[in-house]
PDB file of C-alpha atoms in Angstrom:
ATOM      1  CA  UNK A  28      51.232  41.054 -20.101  1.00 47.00           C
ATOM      2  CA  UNK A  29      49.802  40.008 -23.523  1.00 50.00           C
ATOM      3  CA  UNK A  30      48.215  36.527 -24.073  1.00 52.00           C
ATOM      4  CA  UNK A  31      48.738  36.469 -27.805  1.00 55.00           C
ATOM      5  CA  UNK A  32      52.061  35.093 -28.852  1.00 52.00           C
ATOM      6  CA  UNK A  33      52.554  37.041 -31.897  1.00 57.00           C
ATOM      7  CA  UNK A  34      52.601  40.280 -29.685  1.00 56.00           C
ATOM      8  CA  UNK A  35      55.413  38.294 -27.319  1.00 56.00           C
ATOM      9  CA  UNK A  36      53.335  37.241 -24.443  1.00 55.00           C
ATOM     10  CA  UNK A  37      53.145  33.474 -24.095  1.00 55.00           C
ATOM     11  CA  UNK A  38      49.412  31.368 -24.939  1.00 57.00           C
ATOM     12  CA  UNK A  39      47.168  29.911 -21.990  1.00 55.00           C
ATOM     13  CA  UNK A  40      48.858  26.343 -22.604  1.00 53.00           C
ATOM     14  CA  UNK A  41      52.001  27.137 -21.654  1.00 59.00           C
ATOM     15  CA  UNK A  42      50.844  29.484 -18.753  1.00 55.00           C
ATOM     16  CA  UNK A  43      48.538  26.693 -16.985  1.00 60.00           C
ATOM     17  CA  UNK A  44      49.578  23.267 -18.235  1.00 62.00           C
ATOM     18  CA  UNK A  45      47.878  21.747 -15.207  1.00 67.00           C
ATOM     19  CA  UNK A  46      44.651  23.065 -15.622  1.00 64.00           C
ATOM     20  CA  UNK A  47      44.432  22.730 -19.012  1.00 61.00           C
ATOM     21  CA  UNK A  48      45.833  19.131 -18.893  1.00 71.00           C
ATOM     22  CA  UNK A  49      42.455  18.812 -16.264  1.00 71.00           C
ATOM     23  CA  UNK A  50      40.069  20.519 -18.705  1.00 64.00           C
ATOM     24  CA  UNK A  51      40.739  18.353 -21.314  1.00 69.00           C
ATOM     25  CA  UNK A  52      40.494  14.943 -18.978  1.00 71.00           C
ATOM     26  CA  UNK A  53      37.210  16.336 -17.772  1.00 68.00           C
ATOM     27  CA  UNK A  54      35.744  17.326 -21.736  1.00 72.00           C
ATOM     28  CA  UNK A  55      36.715  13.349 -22.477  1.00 72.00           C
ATOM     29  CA  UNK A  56      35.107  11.989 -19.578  1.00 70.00           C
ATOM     30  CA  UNK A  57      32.196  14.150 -20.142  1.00 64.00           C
ATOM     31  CA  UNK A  58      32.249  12.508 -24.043  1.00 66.00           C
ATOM     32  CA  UNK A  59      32.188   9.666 -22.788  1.00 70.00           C
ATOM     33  CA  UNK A  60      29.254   9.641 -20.765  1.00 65.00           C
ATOM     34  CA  UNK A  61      27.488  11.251 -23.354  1.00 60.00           C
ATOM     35  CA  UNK A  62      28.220   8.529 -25.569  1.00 65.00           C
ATOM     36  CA  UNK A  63      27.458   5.953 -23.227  1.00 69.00           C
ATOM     37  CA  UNK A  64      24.173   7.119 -22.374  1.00 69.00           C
ATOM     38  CA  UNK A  65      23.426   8.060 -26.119  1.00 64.00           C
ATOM     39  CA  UNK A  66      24.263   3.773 -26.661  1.00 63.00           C
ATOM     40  CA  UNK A  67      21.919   3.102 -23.740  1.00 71.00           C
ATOM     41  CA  UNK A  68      18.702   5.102 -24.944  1.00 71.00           C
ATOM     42  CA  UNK A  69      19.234   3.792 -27.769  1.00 68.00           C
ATOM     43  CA  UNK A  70      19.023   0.490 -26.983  1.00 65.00           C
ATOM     44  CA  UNK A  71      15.932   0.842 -24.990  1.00 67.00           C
ATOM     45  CA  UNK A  72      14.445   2.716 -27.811  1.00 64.00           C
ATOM     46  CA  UNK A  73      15.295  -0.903 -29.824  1.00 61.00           C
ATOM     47  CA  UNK A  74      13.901  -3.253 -27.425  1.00 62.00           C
ATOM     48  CA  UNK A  75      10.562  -1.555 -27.221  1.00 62.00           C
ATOM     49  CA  UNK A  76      10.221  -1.981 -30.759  1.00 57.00           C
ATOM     50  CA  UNK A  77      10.307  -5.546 -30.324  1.00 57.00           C
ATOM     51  CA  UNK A  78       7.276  -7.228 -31.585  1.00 61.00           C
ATOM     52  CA  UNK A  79       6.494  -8.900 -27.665  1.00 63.00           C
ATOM     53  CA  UNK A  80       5.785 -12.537 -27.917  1.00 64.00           C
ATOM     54  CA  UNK A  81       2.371 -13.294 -27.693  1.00 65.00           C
ATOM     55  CA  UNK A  82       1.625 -16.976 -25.471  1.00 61.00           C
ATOM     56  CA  UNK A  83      -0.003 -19.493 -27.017  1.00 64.00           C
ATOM     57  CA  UNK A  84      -3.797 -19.589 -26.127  1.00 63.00           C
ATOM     58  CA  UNK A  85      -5.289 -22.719 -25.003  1.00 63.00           C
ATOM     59  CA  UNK A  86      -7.952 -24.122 -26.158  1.00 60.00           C
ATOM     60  CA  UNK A  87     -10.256 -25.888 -23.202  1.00 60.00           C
ATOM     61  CA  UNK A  88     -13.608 -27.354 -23.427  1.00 63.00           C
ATOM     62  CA  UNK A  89     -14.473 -27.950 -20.103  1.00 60.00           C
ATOM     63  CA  UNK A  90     -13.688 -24.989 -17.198  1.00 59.00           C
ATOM     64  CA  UNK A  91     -12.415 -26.634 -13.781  1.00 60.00           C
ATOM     65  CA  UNK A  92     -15.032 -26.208 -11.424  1.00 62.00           C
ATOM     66  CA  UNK A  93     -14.449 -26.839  -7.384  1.00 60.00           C
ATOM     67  CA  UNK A  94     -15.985 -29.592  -5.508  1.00 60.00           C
ATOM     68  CA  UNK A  95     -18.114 -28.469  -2.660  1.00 59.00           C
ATOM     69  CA  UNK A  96     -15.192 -28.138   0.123  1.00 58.00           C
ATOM     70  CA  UNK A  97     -12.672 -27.635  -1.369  1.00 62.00           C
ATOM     71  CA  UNK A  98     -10.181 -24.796  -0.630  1.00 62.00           C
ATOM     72  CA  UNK A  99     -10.805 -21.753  -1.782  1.00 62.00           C
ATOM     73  CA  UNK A 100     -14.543 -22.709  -2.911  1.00 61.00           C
ATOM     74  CA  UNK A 101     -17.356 -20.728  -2.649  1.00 60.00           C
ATOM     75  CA  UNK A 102     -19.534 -20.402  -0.285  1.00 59.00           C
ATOM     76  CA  UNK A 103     -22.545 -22.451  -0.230  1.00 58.00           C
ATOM     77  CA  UNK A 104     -26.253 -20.759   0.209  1.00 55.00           C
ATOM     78  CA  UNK A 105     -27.761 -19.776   3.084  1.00 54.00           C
ATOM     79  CA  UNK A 106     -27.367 -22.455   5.759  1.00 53.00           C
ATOM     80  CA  UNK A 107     -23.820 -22.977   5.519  1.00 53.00           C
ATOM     81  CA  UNK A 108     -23.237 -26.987   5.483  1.00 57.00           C
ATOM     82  CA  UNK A 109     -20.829 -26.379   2.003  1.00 59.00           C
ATOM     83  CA  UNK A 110     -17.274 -24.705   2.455  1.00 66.00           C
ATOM     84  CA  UNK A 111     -13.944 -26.232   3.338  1.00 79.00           C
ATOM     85  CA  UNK A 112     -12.760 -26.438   6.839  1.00 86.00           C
ATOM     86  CA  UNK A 113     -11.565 -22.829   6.867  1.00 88.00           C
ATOM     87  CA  UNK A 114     -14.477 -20.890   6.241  1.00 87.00           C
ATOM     88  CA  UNK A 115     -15.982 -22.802   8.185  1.00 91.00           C
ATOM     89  CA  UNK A 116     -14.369 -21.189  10.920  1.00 93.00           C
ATOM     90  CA  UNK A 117     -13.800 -18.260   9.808  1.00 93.00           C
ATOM     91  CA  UNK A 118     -17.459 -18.414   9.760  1.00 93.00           C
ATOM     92  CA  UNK A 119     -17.388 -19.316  14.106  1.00 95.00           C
ATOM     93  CA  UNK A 120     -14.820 -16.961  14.704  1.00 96.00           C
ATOM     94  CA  UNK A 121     -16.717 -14.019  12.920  1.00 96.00           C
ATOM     95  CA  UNK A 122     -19.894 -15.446  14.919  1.00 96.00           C
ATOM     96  CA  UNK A 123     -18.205 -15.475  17.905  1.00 97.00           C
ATOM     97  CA  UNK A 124     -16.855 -11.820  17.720  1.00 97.00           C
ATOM     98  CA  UNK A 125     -20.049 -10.770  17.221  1.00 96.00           C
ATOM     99  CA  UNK A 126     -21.590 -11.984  19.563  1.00 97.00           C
ATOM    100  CA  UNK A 127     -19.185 -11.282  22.089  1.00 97.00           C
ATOM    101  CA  UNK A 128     -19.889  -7.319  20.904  1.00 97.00           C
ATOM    102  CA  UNK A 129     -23.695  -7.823  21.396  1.00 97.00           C
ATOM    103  CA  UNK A 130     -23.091  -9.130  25.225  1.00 97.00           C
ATOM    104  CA  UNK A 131     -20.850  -5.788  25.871  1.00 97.00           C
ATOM    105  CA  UNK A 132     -23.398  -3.720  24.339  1.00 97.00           C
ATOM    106  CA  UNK A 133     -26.143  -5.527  26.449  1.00 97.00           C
ATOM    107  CA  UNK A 134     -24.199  -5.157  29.574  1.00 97.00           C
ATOM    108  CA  UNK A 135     -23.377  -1.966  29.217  1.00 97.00           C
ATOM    109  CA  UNK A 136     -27.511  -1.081  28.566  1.00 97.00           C
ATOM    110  CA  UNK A 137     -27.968  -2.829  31.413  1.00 97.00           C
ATOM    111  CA  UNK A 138     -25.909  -0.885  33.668  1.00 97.00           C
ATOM    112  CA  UNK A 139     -27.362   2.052  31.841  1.00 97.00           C
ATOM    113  CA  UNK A 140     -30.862   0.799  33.349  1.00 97.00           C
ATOM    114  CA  UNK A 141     -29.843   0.064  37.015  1.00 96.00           C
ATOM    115  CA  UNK A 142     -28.157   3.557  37.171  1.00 96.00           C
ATOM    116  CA  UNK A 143     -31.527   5.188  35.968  1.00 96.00           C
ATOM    117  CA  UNK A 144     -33.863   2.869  38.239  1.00 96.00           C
ATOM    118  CA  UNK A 145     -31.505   4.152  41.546  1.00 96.00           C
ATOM    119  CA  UNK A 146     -31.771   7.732  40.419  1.00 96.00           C
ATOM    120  CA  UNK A 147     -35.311   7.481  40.013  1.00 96.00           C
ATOM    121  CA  UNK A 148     -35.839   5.737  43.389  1.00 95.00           C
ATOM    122  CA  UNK A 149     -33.887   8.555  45.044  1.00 96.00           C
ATOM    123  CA  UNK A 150     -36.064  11.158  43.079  1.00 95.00           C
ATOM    124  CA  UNK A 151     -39.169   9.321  44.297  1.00 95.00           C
ATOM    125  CA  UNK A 152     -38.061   9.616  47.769  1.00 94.00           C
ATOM    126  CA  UNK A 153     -37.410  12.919  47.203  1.00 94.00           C
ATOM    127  CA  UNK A 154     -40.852  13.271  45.808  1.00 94.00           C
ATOM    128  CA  UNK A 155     -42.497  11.415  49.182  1.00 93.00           C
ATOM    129  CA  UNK A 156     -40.449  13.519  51.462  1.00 92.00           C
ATOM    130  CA  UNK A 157     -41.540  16.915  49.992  1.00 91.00           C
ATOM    131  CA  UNK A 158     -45.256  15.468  50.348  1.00 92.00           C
ATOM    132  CA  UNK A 159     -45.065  14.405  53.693  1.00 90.00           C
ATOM    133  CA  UNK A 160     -43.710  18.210  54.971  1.00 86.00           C
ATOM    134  CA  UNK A 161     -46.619  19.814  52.942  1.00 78.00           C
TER     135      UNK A 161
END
């Protein structure tokens, strides 16, 4: 059957109104978007060619400095009197886990110890009973 309708067939409009009614809502829609996100680059491309506002700078002649104390201080030298309340103990704490590590450590060297002073009592007995059968 021909498509043309000069040669007496009938054109793809009249043969699939639906779909082509379908086509054509999906080519606008697909316009649109195209449109819409032309508008939207564009408008980005605009704002960053904003000049950006600049804050005023201030002009100070004296800098704030932090009483001895006070939070968020610094530390003071060695010694430690100077600081505010919490690094003061944060200071303890930190002193406290530390030496809490040292004690393990020494406890466990001292078990260390005692197990090598029995097994070199038992290889001294060892020792004196080899002796004595010789």
């Amino acid at each position: 059957m021909p498509l043309n309708p000069k040669e007496g067939g009938r054109n793809r409009s009249t043969l699939f109104p639906e779909m082509l009614e379908t086509c054509n809502k999906h080519q606008k829609q697909a316009n649109t978007y195209l449109h819409q996100s032309h508008v939207i680059m564009s408008l980005r491309l605009a704002t960053r060619a904003l000049p950006r506002a600049q804050p005023a700078r201030t002009f100070a002649t004296t800098t704030y400095r932090m009483a001895a104390g006070d939070t968020g201080s610094p530390r003071s030298a060695a010694g430690g009197a100077g600081g505010d309340g919490f690094s003061k103990r944060e200071k303890a704490n930190e002193d406290m886990e530390i030496r809490r590590r040292e004690k393990e450590k020494l406890e466990a060297l001292k078990k260390k110890i005692a197990d090598s002073e029995a097994q070199l009592s038992k290889d001294r007995a060892e020792v004196d009973e080899l002796n004595k059968k010789q």
